[in-house]
Coordinates of C-alpha atoms in Angstrom, one line a residue:
X1120 CA 55.4 47.2 -3.6
X1121 CA 58.9 45.0 -2.7
X1122 CA 56.5 43.0 0.0
X1123 CA 53.6 43.4 -1.7
X1124 CA 55.2 41.6 -5.0
X1125 CA 56.1 37.9 -3.5
X1126 CA 52.3 37.8 -1.8
X1127 CA 50.8 38.6 -5.5
X1128 CA 52.8 35.9 -7.0
X1129 CA 51.8 33.4 -4.4
X1130 CA 48.2 34.3 -5.0
X1131 CA 48.4 34.2 -8.8
X1132 CA 49.3 31.0 -8.6
X1133 CA 46.6 29.7 -6.3
X1134 CA 48.6 28.9 -3.0
X1135 CA 46.4 27.4 -0.5
X1136 CA 45.2 29.7 2.0
X1137 CA 47.5 29.1 5.0
X1138 CA 51.0 29.2 3.2
X1139 CA 49.3 32.9 2.1
X1140 CA 48.3 33.4 5.6
X1141 CA 51.9 32.7 6.5
X1142 CA 53.2 35.4 4.1
X1143 CA 50.9 37.6 5.0
X1144 CA 52.3 37.5 9.0
X1145 CA 55.9 37.8 7.1
X1146 CA 55.6 40.5 5.8
X1147 CA 53.2 42.4 8.4
X1148 CA 55.9 45.0 8.6
X1149 CA 55.7 46.2 5.3
X1150 CA 52.1 45.4 4.9
X1151 CA 49.2 47.3 6.8
X1152 CA 45.8 45.7 7.3
X1153 CA 43.9 47.0 4.4
X1154 CA 46.9 45.5 2.1
X1155 CA 46.2 42.2 3.6
X1156 CA 42.9 42.0 3.1
X1157 CA 42.6 43.2 0.2
X1158 CA 44.7 40.0 -0.9
X1159 CA 42.8 37.4 0.9
X1160 CA 39.7 39.3 -1.3
X1161 CA 42.1 38.7 -4.1
X1162 CA 42.9 35.1 -3.5
X1163 CA 39.6 34.2 -2.3
X1164 CA 38.4 35.1 -5.5
X1165 CA 40.4 33.0 -7.5
X1166 CA 40.5 30.3 -5.7
X1167 CA 36.2 30.8 -6.3
X1168 CA 37.3 31.2 -9.9
X1169 CA 39.4 28.1 -9.8
X1170 CA 36.4 25.7 -8.2
X1171 CA 34.0 27.1 -11.2
X1172 CA 36.3 26.8 -13.8
X1173 CA 36.3 23.0 -12.0
X1174 CA 32.1 22.7 -12.1
X1175 CA 32.9 23.9 -16.0
X1176 CA 34.8 21.0 -17.1
X1177 CA 33.0 18.5 -15.3
X1178 CA 29.5 19.1 -16.8
X1179 CA 31.7 19.8 -20.3
X1180 CA 33.0 16.3 -20.0
X1181 CA 29.6 14.9 -18.8
X1182 CA 28.4 16.7 -22.3
X1183 CA 31.2 14.6 -24.5
X1184 CA 30.8 11.2 -22.5
X1185 CA 26.9 12.0 -23.7
X1186 CA 27.3 12.1 -27.1
X1187 CA 30.6 10.2 -27.9
X1188 CA 29.3 6.9 -25.4
X1189 CA 26.4 5.0 -26.3
X1190 CA 25.6 3.3 -22.3
X1191 CA 23.0 5.4 -20.5
X1192 CA 24.3 3.0 -17.3
X1193 CA 27.5 4.2 -18.3
X1194 CA 26.4 7.5 -18.5
X1195 CA 24.3 7.6 -15.5
X1196 CA 27.5 6.0 -12.8
X1197 CA 29.8 9.3 -14.2
X1198 CA 27.6 11.9 -13.6
X1199 CA 27.5 10.8 -9.2
X1200 CA 31.0 9.8 -9.5
X1201 CA 31.8 12.8 -10.9
X1202 CA 29.5 14.9 -8.5
X1203 CA 30.9 13.6 -5.4
X1204 CA 34.2 14.3 -6.1
X1205 CA 33.3 17.7 -6.9
X1206 CA 31.4 17.9 -3.9
X1207 CA 33.2 16.2 -1.3
X1208 CA 30.5 14.5 -0.6
X1209 CA 30.1 10.7 1.3
X1210 CA 27.8 9.5 -1.6
X1211 CA 25.8 10.7 -4.5
X1212 CA 23.0 9.1 -6.2
X1213 CA 20.4 9.5 -9.5
X1214 CA 17.1 9.4 -8.8
X1215 CA 14.0 8.5 -11.7
X1216 CA 10.4 8.0 -11.2
X1217 CA 7.6 6.2 -11.9
X1218 CA 3.9 6.6 -11.6
X1219 CA 3.7 7.1 -8.0
X1220 CA 7.4 6.0 -7.2
X1221 CA 10.7 7.3 -7.2
X1222 CA 13.9 4.5 -7.3
X1223 CA 17.9 4.6 -7.1
X1224 CA 18.9 3.8 -10.9
X1225 CA 22.6 4.6 -10.0
X1226 CA 25.5 5.7 -7.3
X1227 CA 28.3 6.3 -6.1
X1228 CA 29.3 5.8 -2.2
X1229 CA 26.5 4.1 -1.3
X1230 CA 27.4 0.7 1.0
X1231 CA 24.7 -0.9 1.5
X1232 CA 22.3 -3.1 -1.1
X1233 CA 19.1 -2.0 0.5
X1234 CA 19.6 2.0 -0.1
X1235 CA 21.6 1.0 -3.4
X1236 CA 17.9 -0.3 -4.4
X1237 CA 15.7 2.2 -2.1
X1238 CA 12.2 3.0 -4.0
X1239 CA 10.4 5.9 -2.4
X1240 CA 6.4 7.0 -2.6
X1241 CA 6.5 10.4 -4.5
X1242 CA 6.3 12.9 -2.1
X1243 CA 8.0 11.6 1.3
X1244 CA 11.5 12.2 2.3
X1245 CA 14.0 14.0 0.9
X1246 CA 14.2 11.5 -2.0
X1247 CA 10.2 11.5 -2.8
X1248 CA 9.6 15.6 -1.6
X1249 CA 12.6 16.2 -4.7
X1250 CA 10.6 13.4 -7.1
X1251 CA 8.1 16.1 -7.2
X1252 CA 10.3 18.5 -9.1
X1253 CA 8.5 21.5 -6.5
X1254 CA 11.3 22.5 -5.0
X1255 CA 15.2 21.5 -3.7
X1256 CA 15.6 19.4 -0.7
X1257 CA 17.9 19.8 1.9
X1258 CA 18.5 18.8 5.7
X1259 CA 21.0 18.5 7.9
X1260 CA 19.7 15.2 9.9
X1261 CA 17.1 13.1 7.5
X1262 CA 16.1 10.7 11.2
X1263 CA 15.2 14.0 12.9
X1264 CA 14.0 16.4 10.2
X1265 CA 10.8 16.3 11.8
X1266 CA 9.6 18.5 8.9
X1267 CA 9.8 15.5 6.0
X1268 CA 7.5 12.7 5.9
X1269 CA 8.9 9.5 6.9
X1270 CA 8.3 5.8 6.1
X1271 CA 9.6 3.5 9.4
X1272 CA 10.9 1.2 6.9
X1273 CA 12.8 3.7 4.8
X1274 CA 14.2 5.1 8.0
X1275 CA 15.6 1.6 9.3
X1276 CA 17.4 1.7 5.1
X1277 CA 18.1 5.4 6.1
X1278 CA 19.9 4.2 9.1
X1279 CA 21.7 1.1 8.1
X1280 CA 23.9 3.1 5.7
X1281 CA 24.5 5.7 8.2
X1282 CA 23.0 8.5 6.1
X1283 CA 22.5 12.0 7.9
X1284 CA 22.8 15.2 5.4
X1285 CA 21.1 14.9 2.5
X1286 CA 20.7 17.7 -0.8
X1287 CA 18.6 16.7 -3.4
X1288 CA 18.1 18.5 -7.0
X1289 CA 15.4 17.8 -8.8
X1290 CA 16.3 16.6 -12.7
X1291 CA 13.8 17.9 -14.9
X1292 CA 13.6 17.1 -19.1
X1293 CA 10.7 19.3 -21.0
X1294 CA 9.0 21.0 -18.1
X1295 CA 8.7 17.1 -16.7
X1296 CA 10.5 16.2 -13.9
X1297 CA 11.9 13.0 -14.2
X1298 CA 13.9 12.6 -11.2
X1299 CA 16.5 13.5 -9.4
X1300 CA 20.3 14.4 -8.6
X1301 CA 21.4 13.9 -4.9
X1302 CA 24.7 13.9 -2.6
X1303 CA 24.1 12.6 0.8
X1304 CA 27.0 12.2 4.2
X1305 CA 27.2 10.0 7.1
X1306 CA 27.6 13.3 9.2
X1307 CA 25.2 16.6 9.6
X1308 CA 26.3 19.0 7.5
X1309 CA 24.8 21.7 6.3
X1310 CA 25.5 22.6 2.6
X1311 CA 26.6 26.0 1.7
X1312 CA 24.9 27.7 -1.3
X1313 CA 28.3 27.1 -3.5
X1314 CA 27.4 23.3 -3.1
X1315 CA 24.2 24.2 -3.7
X1316 CA 25.1 25.2 -6.9
X1317 CA 26.7 22.9 -8.1
X1318 CA 24.2 20.3 -7.7
X1319 CA 21.7 22.4 -9.8
X1320 CA 24.0 23.0 -12.2
X1321 CA 25.4 19.3 -12.8
X1322 CA 21.5 18.3 -12.3
X1323 CA 19.9 20.6 -15.4
X1324 CA 23.3 20.0 -17.1
X1325 CA 22.9 16.4 -17.1
X1326 CA 19.7 16.2 -17.6
X1327 CA 20.3 18.2 -20.7
X1328 CA 23.0 16.2 -21.7
X1329 CA 20.9 12.7 -21.0
X1330 CA 18.2 14.2 -23.2
X1331 CA 20.7 14.3 -26.0
X1332 CA 22.1 11.4 -25.4
X1333 CA 18.2 9.5 -26.1
X1334 CA 17.8 11.9 -29.0
X1335 CA 21.6 11.2 -30.7
X1336 CA 20.8 7.0 -30.2
X1337 CA 17.7 7.7 -31.7
X1338 CA 18.6 9.9 -34.9
X1339 CA 22.0 7.4 -34.9
X1340 CA 19.6 4.1 -35.1
X1341 CA 17.1 6.0 -37.6
X1342 CA 20.7 6.9 -40.3
X1343 CA 21.4 3.2 -39.5
X1344 CA 18.0 1.7 -40.8
X1345 CA 18.1 3.5 -43.3
X1346 CA 21.4 3.2 -44.8
X1347 CA 20.4 -0.9 -44.6
X1348 CA 17.4 -0.7 -46.2
X1349 CA 19.5 1.8 -49.1
X1350 CA 21.8 -1.3 -49.2
X1351 CA 20.0 -4.4 -49.5
X1352 CA 17.8 -6.1 -52.2
X1353 CA 14.5 -6.2 -52.7
X1354 CA 14.1 -9.7 -50.3
X1355 CA 16.5 -8.0 -47.3
X1356 CA 14.2 -4.9 -47.2
X1357 CA 10.9 -7.5 -47.0
X1358 CA 12.9 -9.4 -43.8
X1359 CA 13.5 -6.2 -42.1
X1360 CA 9.9 -4.9 -43.1
X1361 CA 9.4 -8.8 -41.0
X1362 CA 11.7 -7.9 -37.9
X1363 CA 10.5 -4.3 -37.5
X1364 CA 6.4 -6.4 -37.1
X1365 CA 8.0 -8.4 -35.4
X1366 CA 10.2 -6.1 -32.6
X1367 CA 6.6 -3.7 -32.5
X1368 CA 5.0 -7.3 -31.4
X1369 CA 7.4 -7.5 -28.9
X1370 CA 7.0 -4.1 -27.7
X1371 CA 3.7 -3.7 -27.8
X1372 CA 3.6 -6.8 -25.1
X1373 CA 6.3 -5.0 -23.2
X1374 CA 4.1 -2.1 -22.9
X1375 CA 0.8 -4.2 -22.4
X1376 CA 2.2 -4.7 -18.8
X1377 CA 4.1 -7.7 -19.9
X1378 CA 1.3 -9.6 -21.3
X1379 CA 2.9 -12.6 -22.7
X1380 CA -1.0 -13.7 -24.3
X1381 CA -0.2 -10.9 -26.6
X1382 CA 3.6 -11.9 -27.1
X1383 CA 2.5 -15.4 -28.1
X1384 CA -0.3 -14.0 -30.7
X1385 CA 1.9 -11.7 -32.1
X1386 CA 5.2 -14.0 -32.8
X1387 CA 2.4 -16.6 -33.9
X1388 CA 1.0 -14.6 -36.4
X1389 CA 4.4 -13.5 -38.1
X1390 CA 6.3 -16.7 -37.7
X1391 CA 2.7 -18.9 -39.0
X1392 CA 3.0 -21.6 -36.9
X1393 CA 2.3 -22.8 -33.1
X1394 CA 3.9 -22.4 -30.2
X1395 CA 4.0 -22.8 -26.7
X1396 CA 6.0 -20.8 -23.8
X1397 CA 7.1 -22.8 -20.8
X1398 CA 8.3 -21.5 -17.2
X1399 CA 11.2 -22.7 -15.9
X1400 CA 9.7 -25.6 -14.6
X1401 CA 8.6 -27.1 -18.0
X1402 CA 5.0 -26.4 -17.0
X1403 CA 2.9 -23.9 -20.5
X1404 CA 2.0 -20.6 -19.8
X1405 CA 0.6 -19.9 -22.7
X1406 CA -0.1 -22.1 -25.7
X1407 CA -1.8 -20.7 -28.8
X1408 CA -2.9 -24.1 -29.5
X1409 CA -3.4 -26.0 -26.1
X1410 CA -4.2 -29.1 -28.6
X1411 CA -0.9 -29.4 -30.5
X1412 CA 0.5 -30.3 -27.3
X1413 CA 3.9 -29.0 -27.4
X1414 CA 5.6 -29.1 -24.1
X1415 CA 5.3 -32.7 -24.1
X1416 CA 7.9 -35.3 -24.7
X1417 CA 10.7 -31.9 -24.9
X1418 CA 13.7 -33.3 -26.5
X1419 CA 16.1 -33.1 -23.3
X1420 CA 19.1 -33.2 -25.6
X1421 CA 18.0 -30.0 -27.8
X1422 CA 16.8 -28.2 -24.8
X1423 CA 20.3 -28.9 -22.9
X1424 CA 22.0 -27.5 -26.0
X1425 CA 20.0 -24.4 -26.2
X1426 CA 20.4 -23.8 -22.7
X1427 CA 24.4 -23.9 -22.8
X1428 CA 24.8 -22.2 -26.4
X1429 CA 22.0 -19.5 -25.8
X1430 CA 20.9 -20.3 -29.2
X1431 CA 17.9 -21.4 -30.7
X1432 CA 18.1 -25.5 -31.4
X1433 CA 16.1 -27.5 -34.0
X1434 CA 14.8 -30.7 -33.0
X1435 CA 12.4 -33.0 -35.7
X1436 CA 10.0 -31.1 -36.0
X1437 CA 9.7 -28.0 -33.2
X1438 CA 12.2 -25.0 -32.3
X1439 CA 13.5 -24.1 -29.4
X1440 CA 15.1 -21.0 -27.6
X1441 CA 16.0 -20.3 -23.6
X1442 CA 15.2 -17.3 -22.0
X1443 CA 17.9 -16.9 -19.5
X1444 CA 19.1 -13.5 -17.2
X1445 CA 22.6 -14.7 -16.5
X1446 CA 22.8 -18.5 -15.4
X1447 CA 19.1 -18.7 -14.7
X1448 CA 16.6 -20.4 -17.0
X1449 CA 13.9 -17.8 -17.1
X1450 CA 11.6 -20.3 -19.2
X1451 CA 11.5 -21.7 -22.7
X1452 CA 10.1 -20.8 -26.1
X1453 CA 8.4 -23.8 -28.1
X1454 CA 7.7 -22.6 -32.0
X1455 CA 5.3 -26.2 -33.3
X1456 CA 7.6 -26.2 -36.5
X1457 CA 11.5 -26.5 -37.8
X1458 CA 12.3 -23.1 -38.8
X1459 CA 14.7 -22.1 -41.5
X1460 CA 18.7 -21.2 -39.8
X1461 CA 17.5 -17.2 -40.9
X1462 CA 14.7 -17.2 -38.8
X1463 CA 17.1 -18.2 -35.6
X1464 CA 17.7 -14.8 -35.2
X1465 CA 14.1 -13.6 -34.6
X1466 CA 13.2 -17.0 -32.5
X1467 CA 16.0 -15.6 -29.7
X1468 CA 15.3 -12.2 -29.9
X1469 CA 12.0 -13.2 -29.0
X1470 CA 13.4 -15.5 -26.5
X1471 CA 15.3 -12.8 -24.8
X1472 CA 11.6 -10.6 -25.1
X1473 CA 10.2 -13.3 -23.4
X1474 CA 12.6 -13.3 -20.7
X1475 CA 12.5 -9.5 -20.1
X1476 CA 8.6 -10.4 -19.6
X1477 CA 9.2 -12.9 -17.3
X1478 CA 11.8 -10.5 -15.4
X1479 CA 8.9 -7.9 -14.8
X1480 CA 6.1 -10.1 -14.3
X1481 CA 8.5 -10.9 -11.3
X1482 CA 9.7 -7.9 -10.6
X1483 CA 5.6 -6.4 -10.5
X1484 CA 5.0 -9.2 -8.3
X1485 CA 7.3 -8.9 -5.5
X1486 CA 6.5 -4.9 -5.8
X1487 CA 2.9 -5.9 -5.3
X1488 CA 3.6 -8.1 -2.5
X1489 CA 6.0 -5.3 -0.6
X1490 CA 2.8 -2.8 -1.2
X1491 CA 0.4 -5.3 0.0
X1492 CA 1.9 -5.8 3.2
X1493 CA 2.7 -2.3 3.9
X1494 CA -1.1 -1.8 3.4
X1495 CA -1.6 -4.8 5.8
X1496 CA 0.1 -3.7 8.1
X1497 CA -0.2 0.2 8.2
X1498 CA -4.6 -0.5 8.0
X1499 CA -4.0 -3.3 10.9
X1500 CA -2.1 -0.9 12.7
X1501 CA -4.3 1.7 12.3
X1502 CA -4.1 5.7 13.8
X1503 CA -1.3 7.5 12.1
X1504 CA -0.2 4.2 10.2
X1505 CA -3.1 4.5 7.5
X1506 CA -1.3 8.0 5.8
X1507 CA 1.5 6.4 4.5
X1508 CA -0.7 4.0 2.2
X1509 CA -3.8 6.4 2.3
X1510 CA -2.8 6.7 -2.0
X1511 CA -2.8 3.6 -3.0
X1512 CA -5.8 3.2 -4.7
X1513 CA -7.5 0.0 -3.4
X1514 CA -7.2 1.7 0.2
X1515 CA -9.3 4.7 -1.3
X1516 CA -12.2 2.6 -2.5
X1517 CA -12.7 1.9 0.9
X1518 CA -15.6 4.5 1.3
X1519 CA -19.3 4.3 2.8
X1520 CA -21.1 2.1 0.4
X1521 CA -18.3 0.1 -0.7
X1522 CA -17.4 -1.8 2.0
X1523 CA -14.7 -4.3 2.8
X1524 CA -14.1 -7.6 4.3
X1525 CA -10.4 -8.5 6.3
X1526 CA -10.1 -12.5 6.6
X1527 CA -7.7 -14.2 8.4
X1528 CA -6.0 -17.3 6.7
X1529 CA -4.2 -20.1 8.7
X1530 CA -2.6 -22.6 6.0
X1531 CA -0.6 -24.6 8.5
X1532 CA 2.7 -26.1 7.2
X1533 CA 1.8 -25.4 3.6
X1534 CA 4.1 -22.7 2.1
X1535 CA 2.2 -19.8 2.3
X1536 CA 3.6 -18.5 -1.2
X1537 CA 1.8 -19.9 -3.7
X1538 CA -1.3 -19.4 -1.9
X1539 CA -0.5 -16.0 -1.5
X1540 CA 0.0 -15.8 -5.5
X1541 CA -3.4 -17.7 -6.4
X1542 CA -5.3 -15.7 -4.0
X1543 CA -3.8 -12.1 -5.6
X1544 CA -4.1 -13.2 -9.1
X1545 CA -7.6 -14.0 -8.8
X1546 CA -9.0 -11.3 -6.9
X1547 CA -6.3 -8.4 -8.8
X1548 CA -9.7 -7.1 -10.7
X1549 CA -11.5 -6.8 -7.8
X1550 CA -8.8 -4.7 -6.4
X1551 CA -7.8 -6.8 -2.9
X1552 CA -4.9 -6.7 -1.0
X1553 CA -2.9 -10.0 -0.2
X1554 CA -0.1 -10.4 2.2
X1555 CA 1.5 -12.4 5.0
X1556 CA 0.8 -10.5 8.7
X1557 CA 2.4 -12.3 11.9
X1558 CA 1.6 -15.9 11.1
X1559 CA -1.3 -16.1 9.0
X1560 CA -1.8 -14.7 5.5
X1561 CA -4.6 -11.5 5.7
X1562 CA -6.9 -10.6 2.4
X1563 CA -8.6 -7.7 2.3
X1564 CA -11.5 -7.6 0.2
X1565 CA -14.7 -6.1 -1.5
X1566 CA -17.4 -7.5 0.2
X1567 CA -18.7 -8.0 -3.2
X1568 CA -16.2 -10.1 -4.2
X1569 CA -16.4 -12.0 -0.8
X1570 CA -18.4 -14.9 -2.7
X1571 CA -14.9 -15.0 -5.6
X1572 CA -12.6 -15.5 -2.3
X1573 CA -14.6 -18.2 -0.8
X1574 CA -14.5 -20.3 -4.0
X1575 CA -10.3 -19.7 -4.3
X1576 CA -10.0 -21.1 -0.6
X1577 CA -12.6 -23.9 -1.5
X1578 CA -10.3 -24.7 -5.0
X1579 CA -7.1 -24.5 -2.1
X1580 CA -8.8 -27.6 -0.6
X1581 CA -8.8 -28.6 3.1
X1582 CA -5.3 -27.6 4.4
X1583 CA -6.7 -23.7 4.8
X1584 CA -9.0 -22.1 7.8
X1585 CA -10.5 -18.9 7.0
X1586 CA -11.7 -16.5 9.7
X1587 CA -13.9 -13.8 8.5
X1588 CA -15.3 -9.9 9.4
X1589 CA -18.7 -8.5 8.9
X1590 CA -18.6 -5.8 5.9
X1591 CA -16.5 -2.0 7.4
X1592 CA -17.0 1.0 5.3
X1593 CA -14.1 3.0 7.9
X1594 CA -10.3 2.8 7.5
X1595 CA -10.6 3.3 11.5
X1596 CA -12.6 0.3 11.7
X1597 CA -10.3 -2.5 9.8
X1598 CA -8.2 -2.7 13.2
X1599 CA -11.4 -4.1 14.8
X1600 CA -12.2 -6.2 11.6
X1601 CA -8.9 -7.7 11.4
X1602 CA -9.1 -8.6 15.0
X1603 CA -12.7 -10.3 14.8
X1604 CA -11.1 -12.1 11.7
X1605 CA -8.3 -13.4 13.9
X1606 CA -10.5 -14.3 16.6
X1607 CA -12.5 -16.5 14.4
X1608 CA -9.4 -17.9 13.0
X1609 CA -8.0 -18.9 16.2
X1610 CA -11.4 -20.4 17.5
X1611 CA -11.1 -23.1 14.4
X1612 CA -7.2 -23.6 15.5
X1613 CA -7.8 -24.8 19.0
X1614 CA -11.2 -27.3 17.8
X1615 CA -8.4 -28.9 15.4
X1616 CA -10.2 -28.6 12.2
X1617 CA -9.1 -27.9 8.9
X1618 CA -10.8 -26.6 6.1
X1619 CA -13.1 -24.2 7.6
X1620 CA -14.7 -21.0 7.6
X1621 CA -15.9 -19.0 10.3
X1622 CA -17.0 -15.1 10.8
X1623 CA -15.6 -13.4 13.5
X1624 CA -18.9 -11.6 14.0
X1625 CA -21.3 -14.7 14.9
X1626 CA -18.7 -16.4 16.9
X1627 CA -19.4 -13.9 20.0
X1628 CA -18.1 -15.2 23.4
X1629 CA -16.7 -18.7 21.8
X1630 CA -14.2 -16.6 20.2
X1631 CA -12.8 -14.8 23.1
X1632 CA -12.4 -18.2 24.9
X1633 CA -10.7 -20.3 22.2
X1634 CA -8.3 -17.3 22.1
X1635 CA -7.9 -17.7 26.0
X1636 CA -7.5 -21.7 25.2
X1637 CA -4.9 -20.6 22.1
X1638 CA -2.9 -18.9 24.5
X1639 CA -2.8 -21.3 27.1
X1640 CA -3.1 -24.7 26.0
X1641 CA -3.3 -26.0 30.0
X1642 CA -7.1 -24.2 30.2
X1643 CA -9.5 -26.7 30.4
X1644 CA -12.0 -26.9 27.6
X1645 CA -15.7 -26.4 27.2
X1646 CA -15.9 -29.2 25.1
X1647 CA -15.2 -31.8 27.8
X1648 CA -18.5 -31.5 29.1
X1649 CA -19.6 -33.3 25.6
X1650 CA -17.3 -35.9 25.4
X1651 CA -20.1 -38.3 26.9
X1652 CA -22.3 -37.2 24.0
X1653 CA -19.9 -37.6 21.3
X1654 CA -18.3 -41.1 22.6
X1655 CA -21.9 -42.5 22.6
X1656 CA -22.3 -41.0 18.6
X1657 CA -19.2 -42.6 18.0
X1658 CA -19.9 -46.0 19.4
X1659 CA -23.5 -46.5 18.4
X1660 CA -23.9 -43.9 15.3
X1661 CA -26.1 -41.8 16.6
X1662 CA -26.5 -38.0 16.6
X1663 CA -27.2 -36.8 20.2
X1664 CA -24.7 -34.4 20.2
X1665 CA -26.1 -32.4 16.9
X1666 CA -29.6 -33.2 18.5
X1667 CA -28.7 -31.4 21.4
X1668 CA -26.9 -28.6 19.2
X1669 CA -30.3 -27.9 17.9
X1670 CA -32.0 -28.1 20.6
X1671 CA -30.0 -25.3 22.0
X1672 CA -30.3 -23.5 18.9
X1673 CA -33.9 -23.5 18.6
X1674 CA -34.4 -22.2 22.6
X1675 CA -35.5 -25.3 23.5
X1676 CA -38.6 -25.4 21.2
X1677 CA -38.4 -29.2 20.5
X1678 CA -40.4 -28.9 16.9
X1679 CA -37.8 -26.3 15.7
X1680 CA -35.5 -28.4 16.7
X1681 CA -36.9 -31.0 14.6
X1682 CA -37.3 -29.1 11.7
X1683 CA -34.1 -28.4 11.9
X1684 CA -32.8 -32.0 11.8
X1685 CA -35.4 -32.9 9.6
X1686 CA -36.3 -35.6 11.5
X1687 CA -40.1 -36.2 13.6
X1688 CA -40.3 -34.1 17.0
X1689 CA -40.9 -37.8 18.7
X1690 CA -37.8 -38.8 17.9
X1691 CA -36.3 -35.3 19.0
X1692 CA -37.9 -35.8 22.6
X1693 CA -36.4 -39.3 22.7
X1694 CA -33.3 -38.8 21.8
X1695 CA -33.0 -35.6 24.8
X1696 CA -33.9 -38.7 26.9
X1697 CA -31.4 -40.6 26.3
X1698 CA -29.1 -37.1 26.8
X1699 CA -30.4 -37.1 29.8
X1700 CA -29.6 -40.3 30.8
X1701 CA -25.7 -39.5 29.7
X1702 CA -25.4 -36.1 31.3
X1703 CA -27.6 -36.4 33.9
X1704 CA -31.3 -35.2 34.5
X1705 CA -30.4 -31.9 35.2
X1706 CA -28.8 -31.3 32.5
X1707 CA -31.5 -28.4 31.1
X1708 CA -31.4 -26.4 34.4
X1709 CA -30.1 -23.0 33.4
X1710 CA -26.8 -23.0 35.1
X1711 CA -25.5 -26.4 33.1
X1712 CA -27.5 -25.2 30.3
X1713 CA -25.6 -22.6 29.4
X1714 CA -22.7 -23.9 29.6
X1715 CA -23.7 -26.8 27.5
X1716 CA -24.9 -24.4 25.1
X1717 CA -21.8 -22.5 25.2
X1718 CA -19.6 -25.6 24.4
X1719 CA -21.9 -26.7 21.7
X1720 CA -21.6 -23.1 19.5
X1721 CA -18.4 -24.3 20.1
X1722 CA -18.3 -27.6 19.0
X1723 CA -20.5 -26.7 15.9
X1724 CA -17.6 -24.4 14.2
X1725 CA -15.8 -27.3 13.1
X1726 CA -18.9 -28.8 11.2
X1727 CA -21.5 -27.6 8.9
X1728 CA -23.3 -26.7 11.0
X1729 CA -21.4 -23.7 11.9
X1730 CA -22.9 -21.7 9.3
X1731 CA -26.7 -22.7 10.5

């Protein structure tokens, strides 16, 4: 027992394994191998117990934090921070689910902003697969793991962060999956069962703790409201009910997807006054009574005061309140009467919700842009890329009987963003997809909504060219449809026209020639053969070029060409003689006429005859 006694004391003191091995080696002469193994096993079990005790302390600490701290963000950060410390991982993060995606809500140890704000479709990658709640997901080398569904854009973000190993555990609340708790490392690592158990335990306890925190906040808020109602007189009771009605209206607008008209209508009902919601530039977004013209002649000094102090300002017969995010001015709320001081906090409350709705709309718009670009890029590339966006409802809508068109749009040197937003808003209910692709704007639009898109492009003015494909009913044909629309657009560019549209299926070989010229501007233009006719028309105010086009398109049939031109056949014959005098008597010879007809078809693309 003499040799065992100091060793037992070392084990009970939880000395590190290296020191214990040294003590065993020093006492080797006094211990047999069985005693040494017994001591090692005892020391390992004590160490495991210590780690389990540390885990329980962490879980208890998280529960205490949740029940004592009111800010959910702080609680989430504390959970990921302690998870990272307890597992020794390079980073830890919590992801929360939306309807079809999961996104990182809070993280610790992440270096890049792209990874910190990562958003992943449900079912893809480690994060997306864990978000389904089916099982714990782990990988020792994410980028090389063929068992996972990869998305190229996400892989680039993971590569930029340097992540290799990931462990993800689903978080469930009342049998519903709300997200996942994850750890990750920048080296290849096989996570042992002990680490998996730690993250699993923290995930389950954190889920329960968060649920309890939300319940605690609800109960505390209800008790506070009840206490206030009991302490206030009848006038205060009426005021509280009005505030609750206001909050209900504001929440209705928020839950209605950020509908500013719902917000304006409810505030108008509760305040009994007309109002206008203006964007940051002072342009009305919603007005309960456009005839009131509340946005005209705003008091600049009052507006600066409202922006500078963050509080409503009363000027003459109006009340102003600003919606802000940090130092950014998002918009202005204008109420059509001077409100009493006791009502100003309500107006500011409305302005806060107005700002939230503007930020929500901005986030939704940004998300729509990203989704649209991913859809367009995947469909144009075709093949297996389509699988990455197949879950999008607009992609699922492409099936036999519901054709779609691909439209390629060139806005030249104009800002493509505003036009894309207008087209996206104008075709949103039709399920169109609008995104910048290469050097042009692409729109995937249902054939039934093609006229609506044409009308929007007409409103855009003469600075927009559009190339259209024919309707397709199969995802596999969309790359070819895009190619057709692109050829039409290139043809218009080579002709140097603006404000025109062309059908890729109808331009035929003209499109191929136009694309060749677009790629190599040094190639001679087929239009050169028409220069004598165009020069003559310009100098004499005649229509010889158009008459040659009608003659060619009618199959060299004079009466039919006359109908197309709305003139007498003799007039056509006289013009043909004039054309022969300019081009030569052999202009109708088959080989030369073929070149001439090709040039006339290209010429017609840039004019009203393009649709003829």
